[in-house]
Protein backbone atom coordinates (compact mmCIF):
# COMPACT_ATOMS: atom_id res chain seq x y z
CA UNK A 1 -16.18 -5.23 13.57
CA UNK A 2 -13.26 -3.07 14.66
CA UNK A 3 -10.63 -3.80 12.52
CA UNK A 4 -9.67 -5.56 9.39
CA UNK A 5 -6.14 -7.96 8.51
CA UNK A 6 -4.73 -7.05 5.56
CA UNK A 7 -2.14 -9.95 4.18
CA UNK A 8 0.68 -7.77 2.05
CA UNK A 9 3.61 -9.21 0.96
CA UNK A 10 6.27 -6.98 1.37
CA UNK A 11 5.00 -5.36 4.53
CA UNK A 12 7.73 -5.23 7.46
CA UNK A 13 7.40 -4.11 11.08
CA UNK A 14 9.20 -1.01 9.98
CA UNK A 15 7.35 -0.23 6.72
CA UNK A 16 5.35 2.63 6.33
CA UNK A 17 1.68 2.31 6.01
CA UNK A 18 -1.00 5.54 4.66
CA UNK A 19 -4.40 5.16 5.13
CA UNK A 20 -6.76 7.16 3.56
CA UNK A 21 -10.36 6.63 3.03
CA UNK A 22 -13.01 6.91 0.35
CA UNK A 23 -15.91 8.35 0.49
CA UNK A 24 -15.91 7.99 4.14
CA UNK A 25 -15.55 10.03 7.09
CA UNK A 26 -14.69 7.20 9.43
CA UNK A 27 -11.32 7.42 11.29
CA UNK A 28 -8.52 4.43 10.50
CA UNK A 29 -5.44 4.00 11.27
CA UNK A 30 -2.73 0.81 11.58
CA UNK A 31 -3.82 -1.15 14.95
CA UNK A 32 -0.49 -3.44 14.12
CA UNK A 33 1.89 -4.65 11.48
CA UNK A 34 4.06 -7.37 10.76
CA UNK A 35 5.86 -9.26 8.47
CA UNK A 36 3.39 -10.08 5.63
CA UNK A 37 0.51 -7.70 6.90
CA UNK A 38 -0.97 -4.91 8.81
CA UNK A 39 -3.97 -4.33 10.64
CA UNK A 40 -6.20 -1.39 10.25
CA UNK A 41 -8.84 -0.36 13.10
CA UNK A 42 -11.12 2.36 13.39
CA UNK A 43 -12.76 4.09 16.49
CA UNK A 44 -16.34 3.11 15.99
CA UNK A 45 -18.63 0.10 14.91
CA UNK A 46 -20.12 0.85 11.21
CA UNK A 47 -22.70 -0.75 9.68
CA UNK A 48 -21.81 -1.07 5.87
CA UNK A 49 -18.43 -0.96 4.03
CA UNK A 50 -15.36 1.47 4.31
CA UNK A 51 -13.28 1.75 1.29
CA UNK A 52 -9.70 2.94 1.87
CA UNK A 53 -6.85 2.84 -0.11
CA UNK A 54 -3.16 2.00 1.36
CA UNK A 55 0.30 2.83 0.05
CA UNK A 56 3.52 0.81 1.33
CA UNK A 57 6.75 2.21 1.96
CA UNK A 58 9.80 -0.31 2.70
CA UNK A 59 12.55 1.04 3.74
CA UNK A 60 15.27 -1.58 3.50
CA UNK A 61 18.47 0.47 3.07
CA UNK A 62 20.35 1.21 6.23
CA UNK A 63 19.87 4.96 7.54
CA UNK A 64 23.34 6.78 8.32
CA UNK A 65 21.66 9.56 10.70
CA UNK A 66 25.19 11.35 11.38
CA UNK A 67 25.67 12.68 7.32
């Protein structure tokens, strides 16, 4: 398997996902996200578990870009 759903509540299109993994040298990273979860991929097949951890950033406050 080459990926993994995570159900978050919380999670937006335009939250901010980190990735980082335990004990593991296998590269992940967010294949997609929506509203209410994100999926997380990796490169290669692997036989056995991958523990990673995730933070969530939502950012739900406008941006004013021109301050």
């Amino acid at each position: 398997q080459h990926e993994t759903k995570i159900f978050v509540p919380g999670v937006t299109n335009s939250s901010i996902i980190l990735l980082t993994t335990s004990g593991s040298k296998s590269n992940v990273y967010i294949k997609e996200q929506d509203d209410g979860y994100f999926i997380v991929g990796r490169d290669t097949p692997l036989n056995g578990i991958i523990k990673f951890n995730w933070l969530v950033i939502s950012n739900r406050l406008p941006l004013d870009i021109n301050r």
